[in-house]
Short mmCIF file of C-alpha atoms in Angstrom, two decimals:
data_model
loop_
_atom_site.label_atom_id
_atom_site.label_comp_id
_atom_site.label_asym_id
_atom_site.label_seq_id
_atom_site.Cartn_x
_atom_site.Cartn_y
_atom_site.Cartn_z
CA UNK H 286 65.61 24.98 -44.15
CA UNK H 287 64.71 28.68 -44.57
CA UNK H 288 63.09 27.82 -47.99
CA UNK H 289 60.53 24.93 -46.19
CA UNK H 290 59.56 27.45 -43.70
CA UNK H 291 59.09 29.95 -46.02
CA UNK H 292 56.21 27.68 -47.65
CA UNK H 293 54.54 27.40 -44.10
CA UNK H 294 51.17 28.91 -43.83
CA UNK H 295 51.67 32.32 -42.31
CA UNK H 296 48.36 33.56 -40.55
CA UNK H 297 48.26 37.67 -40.89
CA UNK H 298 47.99 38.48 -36.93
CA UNK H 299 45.98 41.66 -37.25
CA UNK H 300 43.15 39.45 -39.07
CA UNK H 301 42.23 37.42 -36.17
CA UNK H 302 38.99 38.82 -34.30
CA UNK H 303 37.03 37.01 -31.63
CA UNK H 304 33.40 35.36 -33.01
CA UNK H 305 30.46 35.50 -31.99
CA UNK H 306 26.77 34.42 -33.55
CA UNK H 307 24.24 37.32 -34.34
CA UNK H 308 20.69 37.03 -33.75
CA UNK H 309 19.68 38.21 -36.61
CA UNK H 310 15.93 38.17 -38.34
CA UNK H 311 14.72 38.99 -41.84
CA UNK H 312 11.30 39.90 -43.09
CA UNK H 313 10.97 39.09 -46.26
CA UNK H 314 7.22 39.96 -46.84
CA UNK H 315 8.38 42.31 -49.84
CA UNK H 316 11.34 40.74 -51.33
CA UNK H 317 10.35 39.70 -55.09
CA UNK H 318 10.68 36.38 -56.75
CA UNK H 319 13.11 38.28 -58.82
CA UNK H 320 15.19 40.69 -56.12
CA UNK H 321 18.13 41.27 -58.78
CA UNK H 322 15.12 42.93 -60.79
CA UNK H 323 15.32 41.69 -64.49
CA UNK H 324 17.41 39.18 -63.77
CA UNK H 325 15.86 36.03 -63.09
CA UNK H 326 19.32 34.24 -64.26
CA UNK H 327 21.42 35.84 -61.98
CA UNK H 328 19.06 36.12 -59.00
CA UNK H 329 18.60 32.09 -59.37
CA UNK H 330 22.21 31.50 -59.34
CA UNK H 331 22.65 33.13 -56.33
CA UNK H 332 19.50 31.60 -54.80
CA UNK H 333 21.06 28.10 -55.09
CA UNK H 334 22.78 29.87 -51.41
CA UNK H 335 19.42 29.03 -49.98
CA UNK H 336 19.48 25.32 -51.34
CA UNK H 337 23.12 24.44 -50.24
CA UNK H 338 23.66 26.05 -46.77
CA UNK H 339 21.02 25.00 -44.57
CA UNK H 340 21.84 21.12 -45.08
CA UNK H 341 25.80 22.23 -45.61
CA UNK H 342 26.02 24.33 -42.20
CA UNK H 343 24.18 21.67 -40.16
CA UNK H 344 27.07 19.54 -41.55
CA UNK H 345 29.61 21.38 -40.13
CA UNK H 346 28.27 21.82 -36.81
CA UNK H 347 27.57 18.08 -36.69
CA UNK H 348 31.22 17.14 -37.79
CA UNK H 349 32.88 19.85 -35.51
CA UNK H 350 31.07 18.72 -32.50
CA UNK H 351 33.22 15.11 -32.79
CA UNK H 352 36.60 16.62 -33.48
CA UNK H 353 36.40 19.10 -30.41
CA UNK H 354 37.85 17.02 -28.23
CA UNK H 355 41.00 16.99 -30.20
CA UNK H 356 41.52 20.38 -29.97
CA UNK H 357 44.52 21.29 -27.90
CA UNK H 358 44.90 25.08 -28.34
CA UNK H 359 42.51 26.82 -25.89
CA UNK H 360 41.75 30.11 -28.70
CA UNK H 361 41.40 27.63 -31.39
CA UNK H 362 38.74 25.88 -29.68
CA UNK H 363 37.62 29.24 -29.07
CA UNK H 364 37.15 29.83 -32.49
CA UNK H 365 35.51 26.69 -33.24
CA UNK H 366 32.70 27.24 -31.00
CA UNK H 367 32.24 30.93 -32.23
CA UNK H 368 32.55 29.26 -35.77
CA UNK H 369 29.70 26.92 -34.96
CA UNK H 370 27.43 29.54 -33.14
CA UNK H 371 27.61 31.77 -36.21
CA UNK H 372 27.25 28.48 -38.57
CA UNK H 373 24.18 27.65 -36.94
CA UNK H 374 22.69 31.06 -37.45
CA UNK H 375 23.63 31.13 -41.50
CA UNK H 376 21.59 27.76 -41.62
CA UNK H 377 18.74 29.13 -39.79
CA UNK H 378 18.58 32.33 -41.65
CA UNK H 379 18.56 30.85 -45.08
CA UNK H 380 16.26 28.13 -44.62
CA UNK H 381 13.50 30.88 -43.50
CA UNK H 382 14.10 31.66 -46.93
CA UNK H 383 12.60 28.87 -48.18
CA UNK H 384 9.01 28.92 -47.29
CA UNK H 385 9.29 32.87 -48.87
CA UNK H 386 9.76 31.29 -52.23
CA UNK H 387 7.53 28.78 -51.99
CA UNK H 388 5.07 31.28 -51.36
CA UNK H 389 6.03 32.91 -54.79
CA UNK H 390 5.54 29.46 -56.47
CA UNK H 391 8.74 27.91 -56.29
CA UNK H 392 8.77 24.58 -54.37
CA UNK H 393 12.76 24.03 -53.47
CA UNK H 394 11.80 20.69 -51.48
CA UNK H 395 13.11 18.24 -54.62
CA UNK H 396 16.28 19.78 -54.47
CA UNK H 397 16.95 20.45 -50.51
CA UNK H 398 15.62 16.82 -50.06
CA UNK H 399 18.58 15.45 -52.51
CA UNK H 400 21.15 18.18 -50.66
CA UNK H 401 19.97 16.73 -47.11
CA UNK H 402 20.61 13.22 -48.42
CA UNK H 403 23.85 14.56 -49.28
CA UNK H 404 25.04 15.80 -46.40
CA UNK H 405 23.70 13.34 -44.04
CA UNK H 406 23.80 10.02 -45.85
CA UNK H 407 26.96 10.25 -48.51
CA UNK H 408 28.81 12.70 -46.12
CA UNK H 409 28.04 11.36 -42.93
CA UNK H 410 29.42 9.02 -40.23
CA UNK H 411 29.93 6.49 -42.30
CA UNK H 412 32.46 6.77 -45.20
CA UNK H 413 30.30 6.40 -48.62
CA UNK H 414 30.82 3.15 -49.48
CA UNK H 415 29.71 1.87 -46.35
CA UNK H 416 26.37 3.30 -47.09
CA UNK H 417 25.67 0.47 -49.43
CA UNK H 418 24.86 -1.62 -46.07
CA UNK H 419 22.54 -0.81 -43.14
CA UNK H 420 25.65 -0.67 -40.51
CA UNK H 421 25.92 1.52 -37.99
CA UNK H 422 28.49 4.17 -37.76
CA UNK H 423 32.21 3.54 -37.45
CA UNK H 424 33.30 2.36 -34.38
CA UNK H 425 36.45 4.58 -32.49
CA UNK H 426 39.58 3.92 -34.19
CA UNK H 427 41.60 4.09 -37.58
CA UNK H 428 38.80 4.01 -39.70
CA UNK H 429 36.57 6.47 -38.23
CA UNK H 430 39.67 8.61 -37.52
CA UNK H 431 40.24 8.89 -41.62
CA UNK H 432 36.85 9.70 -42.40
CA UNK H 433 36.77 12.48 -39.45
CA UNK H 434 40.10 14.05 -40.62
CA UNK H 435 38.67 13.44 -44.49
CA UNK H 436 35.24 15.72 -43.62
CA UNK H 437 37.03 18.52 -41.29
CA UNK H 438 39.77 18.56 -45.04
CA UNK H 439 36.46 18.77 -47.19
CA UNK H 440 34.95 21.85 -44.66
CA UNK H 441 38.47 23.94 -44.88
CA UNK H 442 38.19 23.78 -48.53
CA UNK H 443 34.52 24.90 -48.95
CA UNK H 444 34.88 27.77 -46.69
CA UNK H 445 38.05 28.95 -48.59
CA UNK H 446 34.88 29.39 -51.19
CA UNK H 447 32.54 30.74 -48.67
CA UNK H 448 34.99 33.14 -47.96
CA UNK H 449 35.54 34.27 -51.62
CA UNK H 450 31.87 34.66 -51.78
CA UNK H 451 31.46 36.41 -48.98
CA UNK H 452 34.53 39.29 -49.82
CA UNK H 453 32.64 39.18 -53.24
CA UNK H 454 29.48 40.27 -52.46
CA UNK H 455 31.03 42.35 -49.52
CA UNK H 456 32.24 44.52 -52.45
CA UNK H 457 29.85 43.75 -55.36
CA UNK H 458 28.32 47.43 -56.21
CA UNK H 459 26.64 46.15 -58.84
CA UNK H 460 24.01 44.76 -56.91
CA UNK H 461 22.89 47.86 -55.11
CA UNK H 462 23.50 49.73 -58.56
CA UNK H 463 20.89 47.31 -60.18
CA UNK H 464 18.34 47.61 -57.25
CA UNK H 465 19.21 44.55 -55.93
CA UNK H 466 16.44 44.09 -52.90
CA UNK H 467 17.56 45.27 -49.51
CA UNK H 468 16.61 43.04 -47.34
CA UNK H 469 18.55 39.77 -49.17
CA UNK H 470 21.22 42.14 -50.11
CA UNK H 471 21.87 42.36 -46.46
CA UNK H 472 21.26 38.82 -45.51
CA UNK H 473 23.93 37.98 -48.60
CA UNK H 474 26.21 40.29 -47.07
CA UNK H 475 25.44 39.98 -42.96
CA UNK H 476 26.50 36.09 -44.04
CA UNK H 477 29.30 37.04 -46.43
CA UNK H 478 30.89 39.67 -43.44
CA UNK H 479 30.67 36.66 -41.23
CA UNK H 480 32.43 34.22 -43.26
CA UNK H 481 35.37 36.92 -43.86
CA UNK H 482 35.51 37.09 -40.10
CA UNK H 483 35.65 33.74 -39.58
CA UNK H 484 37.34 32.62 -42.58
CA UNK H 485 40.27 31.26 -41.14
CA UNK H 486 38.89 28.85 -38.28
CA UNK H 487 38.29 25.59 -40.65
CA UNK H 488 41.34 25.55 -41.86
CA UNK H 489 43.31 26.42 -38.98
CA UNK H 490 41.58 23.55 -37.49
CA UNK H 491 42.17 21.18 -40.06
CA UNK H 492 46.22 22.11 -39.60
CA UNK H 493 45.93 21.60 -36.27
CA UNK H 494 44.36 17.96 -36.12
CA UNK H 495 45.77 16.27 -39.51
CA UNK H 496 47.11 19.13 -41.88
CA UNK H 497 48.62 16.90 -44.66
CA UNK H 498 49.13 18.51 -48.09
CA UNK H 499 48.18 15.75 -49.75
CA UNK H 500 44.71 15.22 -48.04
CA UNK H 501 44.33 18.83 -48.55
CA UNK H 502 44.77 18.28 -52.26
CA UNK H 503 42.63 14.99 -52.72
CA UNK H 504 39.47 17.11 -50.83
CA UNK H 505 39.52 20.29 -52.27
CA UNK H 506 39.16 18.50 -55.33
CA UNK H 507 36.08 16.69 -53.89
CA UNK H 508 34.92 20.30 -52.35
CA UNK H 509 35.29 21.72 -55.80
CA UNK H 510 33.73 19.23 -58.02
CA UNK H 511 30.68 18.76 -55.87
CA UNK H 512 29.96 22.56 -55.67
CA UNK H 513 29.98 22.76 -59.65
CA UNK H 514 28.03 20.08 -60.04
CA UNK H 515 25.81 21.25 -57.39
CA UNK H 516 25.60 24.73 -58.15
CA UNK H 517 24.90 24.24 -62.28
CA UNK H 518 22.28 22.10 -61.27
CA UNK H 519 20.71 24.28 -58.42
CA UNK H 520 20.65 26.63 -60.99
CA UNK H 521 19.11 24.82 -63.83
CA UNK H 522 16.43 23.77 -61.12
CA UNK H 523 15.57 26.77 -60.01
CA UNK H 524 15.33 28.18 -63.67
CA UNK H 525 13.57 25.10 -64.68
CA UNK H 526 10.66 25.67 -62.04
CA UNK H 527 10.22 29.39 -61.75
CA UNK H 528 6.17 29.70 -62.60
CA UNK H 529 7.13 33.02 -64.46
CA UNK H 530 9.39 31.79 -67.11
CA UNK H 531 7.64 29.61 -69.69
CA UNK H 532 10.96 28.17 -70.86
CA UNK H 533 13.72 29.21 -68.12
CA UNK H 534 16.98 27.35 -68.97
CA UNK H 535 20.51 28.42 -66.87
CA UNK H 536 23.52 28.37 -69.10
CA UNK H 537 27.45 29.62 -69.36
CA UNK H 538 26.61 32.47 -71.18
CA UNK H 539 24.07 33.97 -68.69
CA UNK H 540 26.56 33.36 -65.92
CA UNK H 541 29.19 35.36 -67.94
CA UNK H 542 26.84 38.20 -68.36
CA UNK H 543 26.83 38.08 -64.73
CA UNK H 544 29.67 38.40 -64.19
CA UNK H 545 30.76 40.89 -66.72
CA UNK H 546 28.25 43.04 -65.24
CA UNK H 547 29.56 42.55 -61.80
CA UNK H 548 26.38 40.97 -60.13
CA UNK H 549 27.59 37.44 -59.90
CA UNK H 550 31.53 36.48 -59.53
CA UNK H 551 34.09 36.31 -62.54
CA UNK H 552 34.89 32.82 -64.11
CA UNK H 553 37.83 34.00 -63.99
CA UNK H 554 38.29 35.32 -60.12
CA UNK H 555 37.08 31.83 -59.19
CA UNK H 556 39.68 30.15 -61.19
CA UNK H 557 42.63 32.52 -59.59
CA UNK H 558 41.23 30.91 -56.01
CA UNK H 559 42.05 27.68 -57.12
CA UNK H 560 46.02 27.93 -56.81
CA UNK H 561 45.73 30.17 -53.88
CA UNK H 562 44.18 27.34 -52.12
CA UNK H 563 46.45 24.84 -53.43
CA UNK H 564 49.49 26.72 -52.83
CA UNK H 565 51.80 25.32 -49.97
CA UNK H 566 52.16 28.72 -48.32
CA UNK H 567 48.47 29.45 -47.97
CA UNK H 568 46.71 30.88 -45.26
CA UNK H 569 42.78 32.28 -45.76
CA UNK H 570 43.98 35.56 -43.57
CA UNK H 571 45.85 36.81 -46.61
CA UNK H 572 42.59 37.12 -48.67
CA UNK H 573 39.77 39.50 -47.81
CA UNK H 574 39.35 41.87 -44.82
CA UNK H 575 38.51 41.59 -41.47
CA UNK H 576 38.23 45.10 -41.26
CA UNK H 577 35.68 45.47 -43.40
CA UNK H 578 33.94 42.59 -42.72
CA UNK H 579 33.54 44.24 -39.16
CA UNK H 580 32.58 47.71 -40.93
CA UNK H 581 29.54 46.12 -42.78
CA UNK H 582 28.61 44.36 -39.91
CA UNK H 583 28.40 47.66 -37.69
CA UNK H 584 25.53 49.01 -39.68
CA UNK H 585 24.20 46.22 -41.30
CA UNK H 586 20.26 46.72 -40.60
CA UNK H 587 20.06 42.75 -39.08
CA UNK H 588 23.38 42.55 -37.21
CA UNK H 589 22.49 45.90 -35.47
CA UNK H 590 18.70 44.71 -34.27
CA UNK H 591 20.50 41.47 -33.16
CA UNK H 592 22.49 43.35 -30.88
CA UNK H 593 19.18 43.78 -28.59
CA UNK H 594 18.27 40.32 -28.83
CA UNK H 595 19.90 38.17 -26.88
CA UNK H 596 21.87 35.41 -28.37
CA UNK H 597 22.41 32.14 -26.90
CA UNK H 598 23.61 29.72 -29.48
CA UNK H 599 23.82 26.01 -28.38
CA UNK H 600 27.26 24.91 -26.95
CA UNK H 601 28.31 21.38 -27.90
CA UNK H 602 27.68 18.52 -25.16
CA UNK H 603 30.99 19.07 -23.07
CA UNK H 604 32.20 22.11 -24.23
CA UNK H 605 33.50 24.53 -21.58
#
């Protein structure tokens, strides 16, 4: 008996902080096509943030707005609508991104458009396979109960890699010792603060309304697979399309230099998240800090002008 509970995840108390979205705004009128500067390779990889989120953080909103009403603990639900405010704000802030690069000559619209077909078509309200027909989605019951649980499984695992992103760059000196621009060092880490701070909520909701191991298993597996395939090729497109390189190509070896330099994450640290994640006794407050998390976000230059704007981040239909 004592050995089962000791495999029970075991939030850290002192981790929990109450959320709440920032209103925050970035100018980005002198950030370069290349802000890690003479590293186009590394600056890419990380740029593939811009292609994922906006289409990714919609998604979340959209599938935690239909499992609110299952939520029976009053701070969970808490969390979840703090989690969405600040979810809506990441998506905001990185698709204004977009239109900066484009500017440089960079289109992204062939890639978001296949990311936003992703999201809403193959990971919507109809299970994928149902996609093949022009039905409409599920109606209430089992079915559309699986595929619910299945996507609120799928967001607990990404954010366990949002999370590890977020303490990474929260941390990664390297940037700033490179001359790594300011202004997308600070969105990178404004975001990365906020996922630490709220890097608990998805799957704390996900062991509140389903929570089996086995479904936690099957979709980080999904989560994990689709976010390689996804990132190599955000990378390759972005490298493939930059109007500065005459032959840009991504590869291993650049994203090794990366990381041996310390601007992008470790093979190696990413492949130590994988049994954390999968191990029975997990719980995302044991990894990263809230604390600091809070510290950047006390002086970060956007979080701090957001604290004179006012914030008013849409409330799902029903929510108290």
């Amino acid at each position: 008996m004592s050995n089962t509970a000791s495999l029970r995840p075991r939030p850290a108390a002192s981790e929990h902080t109450p959320l709440k979205a920032r209103n925050v705004a970035f100018d980005w009128a002198d950030t370069p096509l290349h802000w890690i500067p003479g590293d186009p390779d590394s600056t890419h990889t990380i740029n593939v943030l811009h292609l994922l989120l906006p289409a990714g953080e919609r998604w979340f909103v959209h599938v935690y707005k239909q499992v609110l009403p299952q939520i029976r603990d009053a701070r969970l639900r808490e969390d979840v609508l703090g989690f969405i405010g600040q979810e809506a704000m990441h998506s905001q802030a990185h698709d204004d991104v977009l239109p900066h690069l484009k500017r440089l000559g960079l289109d992204p619209t062939p890639y978001t458009a296949q990311v936003d077909w992703l999201f809403e078509k193959l990971l919507g309200d109809r299970p994928p396979l149902l996609n093949a027909w022009v039905v409409p989605p599920l109606p209430p019951g089992r079915a559309r109960q699986w595929w619910l649980m299945e996507r609120v499984a799928i967001i607990a695992a990404i954010e366990h890699y949002t999370a590890f992103l977020g303490d990474w760059v929260l941390n990664a000196g390297a940037l700033d010792a490179r001359g790594a621009d300011p202004t997308m060092l600070d969105l990178l880490r404004w975001h990365g603060a906020e996922e630490v701070e709220h890097r608990s909520v998805a799957f704390d909701l996900f062991m509140h309304v389903d929570g089996g191991y086995r479904r936690r298993v099957r979709t980080w597996a999904t989560a994990f697979g689709a976010l390689v395939f996804l990132w190599q090729r955000g990378t390759r497109f972005f490298m493939a399309n930059d109007p500065t390189l005459p032959d840009g190509r991504a590869s291993l070896r650049e994203f090794a230099r990366g990381g041996r330099q310390g601007v992008l994450p470790t093979p190696g640290a990413m492949a130590r998240s994988i049994p954390q994640y999968l191990s029975r006794a997990y719980h995302p407050s044991h990894y990263g800090s809230t604390a600091q998390a809070a510290a950047y976000l006390a002086q970060s230059p956007a979080a701090t002008a957001a604290e004179a704007r006012p914030t008013h981040p849409a409330r799902p239909t029903g929510a108290a």
